[in-house]
Coordinates of C-alpha atoms in Angstrom, one line a residue:
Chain A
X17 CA -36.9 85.6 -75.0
X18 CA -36.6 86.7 -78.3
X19 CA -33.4 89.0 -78.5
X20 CA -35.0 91.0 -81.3
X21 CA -38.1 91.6 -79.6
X22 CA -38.4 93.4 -75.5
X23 CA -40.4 95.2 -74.0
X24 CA -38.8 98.5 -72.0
X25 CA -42.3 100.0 -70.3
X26 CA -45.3 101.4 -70.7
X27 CA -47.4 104.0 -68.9
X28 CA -50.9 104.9 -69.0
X29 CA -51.4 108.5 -68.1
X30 CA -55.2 110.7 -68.6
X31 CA -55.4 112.6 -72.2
X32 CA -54.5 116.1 -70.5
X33 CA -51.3 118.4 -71.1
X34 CA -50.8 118.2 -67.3
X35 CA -49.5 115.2 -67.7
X36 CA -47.1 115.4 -70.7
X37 CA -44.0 116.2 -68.6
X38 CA -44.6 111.8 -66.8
X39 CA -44.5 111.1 -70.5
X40 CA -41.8 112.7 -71.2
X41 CA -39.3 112.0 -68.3
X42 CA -40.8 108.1 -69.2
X43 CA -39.6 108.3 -72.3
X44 CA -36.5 110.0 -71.8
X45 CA -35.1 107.1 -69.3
X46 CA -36.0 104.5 -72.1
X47 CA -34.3 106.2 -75.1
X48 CA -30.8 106.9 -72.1
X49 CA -30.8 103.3 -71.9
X50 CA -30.8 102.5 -75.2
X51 CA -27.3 104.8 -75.1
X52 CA -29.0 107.3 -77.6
X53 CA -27.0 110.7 -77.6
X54 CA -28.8 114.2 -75.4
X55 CA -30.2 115.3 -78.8
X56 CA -32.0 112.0 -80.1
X57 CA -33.2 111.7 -76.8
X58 CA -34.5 115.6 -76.9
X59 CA -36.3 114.7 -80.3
X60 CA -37.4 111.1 -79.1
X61 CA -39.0 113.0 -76.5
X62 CA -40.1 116.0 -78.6
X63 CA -42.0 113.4 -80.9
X64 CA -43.8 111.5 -78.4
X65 CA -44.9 115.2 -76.6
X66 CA -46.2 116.4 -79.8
X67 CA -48.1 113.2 -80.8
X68 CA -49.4 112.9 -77.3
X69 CA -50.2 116.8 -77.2
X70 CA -52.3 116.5 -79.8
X71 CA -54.5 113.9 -78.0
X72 CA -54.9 115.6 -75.1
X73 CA -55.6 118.9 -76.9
X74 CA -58.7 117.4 -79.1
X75 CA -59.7 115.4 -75.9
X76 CA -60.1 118.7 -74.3
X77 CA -62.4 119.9 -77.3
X78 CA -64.2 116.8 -78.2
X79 CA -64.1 115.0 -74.9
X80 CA -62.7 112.2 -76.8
X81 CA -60.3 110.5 -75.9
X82 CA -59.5 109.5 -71.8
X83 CA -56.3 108.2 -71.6
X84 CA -53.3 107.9 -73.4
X85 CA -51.0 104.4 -73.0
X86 CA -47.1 104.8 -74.3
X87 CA -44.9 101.5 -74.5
X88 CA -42.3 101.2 -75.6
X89 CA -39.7 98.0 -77.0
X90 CA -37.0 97.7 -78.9
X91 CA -37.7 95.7 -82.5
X92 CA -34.8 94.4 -84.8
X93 CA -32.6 97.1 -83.7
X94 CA -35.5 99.9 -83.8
X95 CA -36.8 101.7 -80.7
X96 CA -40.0 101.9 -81.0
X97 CA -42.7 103.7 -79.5
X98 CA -46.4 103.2 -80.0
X99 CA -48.8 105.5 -78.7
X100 CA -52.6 104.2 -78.1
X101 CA -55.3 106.7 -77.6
X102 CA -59.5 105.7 -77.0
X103 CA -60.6 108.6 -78.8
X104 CA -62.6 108.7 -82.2
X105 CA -60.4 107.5 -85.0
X106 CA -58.2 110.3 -86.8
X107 CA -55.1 110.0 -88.7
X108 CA -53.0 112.8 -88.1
X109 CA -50.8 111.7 -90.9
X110 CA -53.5 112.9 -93.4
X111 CA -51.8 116.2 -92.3
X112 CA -49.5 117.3 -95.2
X113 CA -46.2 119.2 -94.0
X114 CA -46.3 123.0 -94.6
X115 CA -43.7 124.3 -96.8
X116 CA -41.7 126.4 -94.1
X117 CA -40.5 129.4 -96.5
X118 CA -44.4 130.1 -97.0
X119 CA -45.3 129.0 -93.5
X120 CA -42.9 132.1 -92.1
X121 CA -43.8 134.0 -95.0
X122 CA -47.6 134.0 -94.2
X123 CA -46.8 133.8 -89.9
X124 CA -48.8 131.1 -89.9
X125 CA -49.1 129.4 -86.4
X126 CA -49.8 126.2 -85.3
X127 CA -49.4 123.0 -87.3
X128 CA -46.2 121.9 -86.5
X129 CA -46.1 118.9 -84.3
X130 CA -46.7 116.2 -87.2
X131 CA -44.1 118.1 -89.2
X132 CA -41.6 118.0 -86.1
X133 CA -42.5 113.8 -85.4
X134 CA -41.4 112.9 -89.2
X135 CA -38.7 115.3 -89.2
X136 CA -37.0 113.0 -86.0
X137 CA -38.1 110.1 -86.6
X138 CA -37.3 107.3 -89.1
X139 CA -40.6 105.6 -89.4
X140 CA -44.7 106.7 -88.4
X141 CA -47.2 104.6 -88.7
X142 CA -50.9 105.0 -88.1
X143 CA -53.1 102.5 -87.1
X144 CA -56.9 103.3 -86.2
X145 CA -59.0 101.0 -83.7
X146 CA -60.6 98.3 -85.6
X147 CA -63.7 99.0 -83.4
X148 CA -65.9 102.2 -81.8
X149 CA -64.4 100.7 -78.7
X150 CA -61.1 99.9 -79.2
X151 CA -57.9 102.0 -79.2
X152 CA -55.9 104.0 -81.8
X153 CA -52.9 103.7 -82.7
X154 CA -49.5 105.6 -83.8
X155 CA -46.1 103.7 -83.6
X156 CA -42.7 105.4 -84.3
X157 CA -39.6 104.1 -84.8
X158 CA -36.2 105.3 -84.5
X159 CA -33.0 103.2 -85.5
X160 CA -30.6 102.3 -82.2
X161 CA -27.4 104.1 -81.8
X162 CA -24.1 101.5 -82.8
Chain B
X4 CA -51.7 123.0 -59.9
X5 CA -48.1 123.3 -60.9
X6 CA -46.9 124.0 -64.0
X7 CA -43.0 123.7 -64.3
X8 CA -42.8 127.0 -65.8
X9 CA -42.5 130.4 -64.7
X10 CA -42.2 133.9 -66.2
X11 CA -40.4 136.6 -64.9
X12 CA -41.2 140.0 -66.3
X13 CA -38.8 143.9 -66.1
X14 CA -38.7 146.7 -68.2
X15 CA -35.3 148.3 -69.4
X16 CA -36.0 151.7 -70.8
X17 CA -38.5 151.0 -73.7
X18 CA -38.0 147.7 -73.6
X19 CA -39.7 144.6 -71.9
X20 CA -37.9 141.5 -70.8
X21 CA -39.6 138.7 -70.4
X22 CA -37.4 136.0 -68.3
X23 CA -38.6 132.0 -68.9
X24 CA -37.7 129.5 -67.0
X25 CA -39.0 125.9 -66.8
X26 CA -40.7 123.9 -69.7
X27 CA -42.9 125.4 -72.6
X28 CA -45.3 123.0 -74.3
X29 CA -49.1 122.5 -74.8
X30 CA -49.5 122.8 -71.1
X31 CA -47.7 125.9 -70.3
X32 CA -47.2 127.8 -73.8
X33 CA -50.7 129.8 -72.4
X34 CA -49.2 131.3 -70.1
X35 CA -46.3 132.7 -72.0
X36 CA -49.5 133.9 -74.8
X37 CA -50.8 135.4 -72.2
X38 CA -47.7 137.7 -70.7
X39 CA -46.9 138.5 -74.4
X40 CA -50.5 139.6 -75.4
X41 CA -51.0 141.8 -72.4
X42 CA -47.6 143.9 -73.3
X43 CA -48.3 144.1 -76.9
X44 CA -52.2 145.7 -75.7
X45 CA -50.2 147.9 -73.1
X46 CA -48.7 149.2 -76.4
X47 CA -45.1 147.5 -76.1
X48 CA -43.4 146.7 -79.3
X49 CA -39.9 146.1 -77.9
X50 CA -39.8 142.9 -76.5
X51 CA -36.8 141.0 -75.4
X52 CA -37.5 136.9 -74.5
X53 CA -34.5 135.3 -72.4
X54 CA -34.3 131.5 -72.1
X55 CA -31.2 131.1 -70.1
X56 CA -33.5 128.6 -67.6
X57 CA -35.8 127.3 -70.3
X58 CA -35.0 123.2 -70.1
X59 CA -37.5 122.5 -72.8
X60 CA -39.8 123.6 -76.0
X61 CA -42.0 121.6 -78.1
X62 CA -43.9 123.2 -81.0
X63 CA -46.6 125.0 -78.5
X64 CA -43.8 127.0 -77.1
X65 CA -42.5 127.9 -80.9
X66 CA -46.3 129.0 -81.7
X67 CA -46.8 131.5 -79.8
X68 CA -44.2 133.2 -80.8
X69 CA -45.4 133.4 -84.5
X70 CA -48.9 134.6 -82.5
X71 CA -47.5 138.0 -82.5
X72 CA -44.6 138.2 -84.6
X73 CA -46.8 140.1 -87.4
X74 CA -48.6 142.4 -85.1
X75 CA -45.4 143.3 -83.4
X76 CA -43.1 143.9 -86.6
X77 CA -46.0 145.9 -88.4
X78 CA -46.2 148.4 -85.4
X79 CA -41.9 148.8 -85.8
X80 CA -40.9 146.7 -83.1
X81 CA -39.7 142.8 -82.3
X82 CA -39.3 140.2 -80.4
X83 CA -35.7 139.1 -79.9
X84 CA -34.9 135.8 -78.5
X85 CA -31.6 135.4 -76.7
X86 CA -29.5 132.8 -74.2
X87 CA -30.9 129.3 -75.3
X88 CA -29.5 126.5 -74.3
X89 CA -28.6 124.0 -77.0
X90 CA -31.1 122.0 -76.4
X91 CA -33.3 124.1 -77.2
X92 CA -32.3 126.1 -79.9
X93 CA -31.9 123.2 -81.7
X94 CA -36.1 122.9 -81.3
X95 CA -36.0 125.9 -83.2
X96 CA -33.1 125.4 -86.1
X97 CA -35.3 122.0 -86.9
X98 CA -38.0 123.8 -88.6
X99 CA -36.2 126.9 -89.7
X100 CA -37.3 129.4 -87.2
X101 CA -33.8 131.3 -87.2
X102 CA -34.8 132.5 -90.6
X103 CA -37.8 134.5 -89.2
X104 CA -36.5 134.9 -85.6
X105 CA -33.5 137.1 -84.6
X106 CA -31.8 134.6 -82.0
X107 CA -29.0 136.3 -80.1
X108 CA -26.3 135.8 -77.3
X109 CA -27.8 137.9 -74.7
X110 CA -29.9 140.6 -73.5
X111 CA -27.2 143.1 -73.6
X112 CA -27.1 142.3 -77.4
X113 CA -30.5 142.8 -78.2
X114 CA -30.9 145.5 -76.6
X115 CA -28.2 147.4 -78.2
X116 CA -30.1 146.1 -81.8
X117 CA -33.3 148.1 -80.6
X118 CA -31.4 150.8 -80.0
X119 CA -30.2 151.3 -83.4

């Protein structure tokens, strides 16, 4: 095996918010073995919720997408998480972050989760099916504890 | 179905307190909408939110708290937040919600603030 390439898990749950808790309690035994402290592991988990809550929420609307796969591996001392969704193609990194003084100052609500996934995380990448069939992607990455 | 989440509500003079306990994201955060919304139609302004058994928020949870921040503040009242874990208030000092929020100790303390 490759030492800087392995492959922790992955788990394929429906696109609904019933089932973000699995996703999370998946992801939260990953990032504990990788030795990450109870806060990265709050905002590993916190990243892949709001990523995956959007999903489930605009499968809801649009019928989209039906399920929702999570792996995750460890790459050249990165933990990485890629989240794969069969719904219509959308990059939700088109979303620019709000300016928080104005967001409060206008009590603004919603909006947040893209803005929380790049604040925790080192790295987000978005890569959209490559056909009508085929599955979306979004990978983050977070460096390994020393 | 089950939702990992729970709300428990009591009234101390003029105020409501609303106890949550549980997790509060895009699945449950609805709920917690809901019990809010149906004080502020009953007319309550002074509303006390106590997360001593709240395990978890993501940014669903943290929205529906800027839902009725506005309404709530323009009639002379406010929500209060007190008794969060760590874990959780750290949710909240990510994005800078303790400039808009007041997020205190406990519900003893807030409640002497609304009685000022």
């Amino acid at each position: 095996m490759d030492s800087k390439f392995h492959i922790l898990g992955s788990i394929t749950v429906a696109a609904q918010t019933q089932e973000l808790n699995v996703i999370r309690e998946f992801i939260a035994r990953c990032a504990a073995d990788c030795k990450f402290d109870e806060q990265q592991i709050n905002f590993i988990e916190l990243a892949v919720d709001e990523i995956c809550a959007n999903i489930a929420r605009h499968a809801k609307e649009r019928q989209s997408a039906k399920e929702i796969i999570v792996s995750v591996s460890i790459e050249d001392s990165q933990f990485v998480v890629t989240i794969e969704d069969n719904a219509m193609p959308f990059n939700p990194l088109n979303v620019p972050s709000p300016n928080m003084v104005d967001y409060f100052r206008a009590y603004k609500s919603g909006g947040l989760g893209i803005h929380i996934v790049r604040t925790v995380m080192d790295n987000v990448i978005y890569t959209p099916s490559p056909t009508h069939l085929g599955y979306n992607a979004l990978t983050l990455r977070k460096q390994l504890p020393v | 179905m089950s939702h990992n989440f729970d709300i428990q509500s009591t009234k101390q003079g003029n105020v409501q307190i609303l106890r949550i306990k549980g997790f509060l994201d895009a699945h449950t955060a609805h709920l917690l909408e809901k019990a809010i919304e149906d004080k502020v139609k009953a007319g309550e302004s002074f509303i006390i939110v106590n997360f001593k058994d709240l395990d978890y928020i993501s940014s669903a949870g943290l929205g529906v708290f800027m839902v009725f921040i506005e309404e709530i503040r323009s009639n002379g009242g406010d929500i209060k937040l007190v008794e969060m874990k760590p874990k959780v208030f750290t949710v909240f000092d990510l994005l800078g919600f303790p400039m808009l929020f007041d997020i205190l100790s406990n519900e003893q303390e807030a409640l002497s603030k609304f009685q000022v």
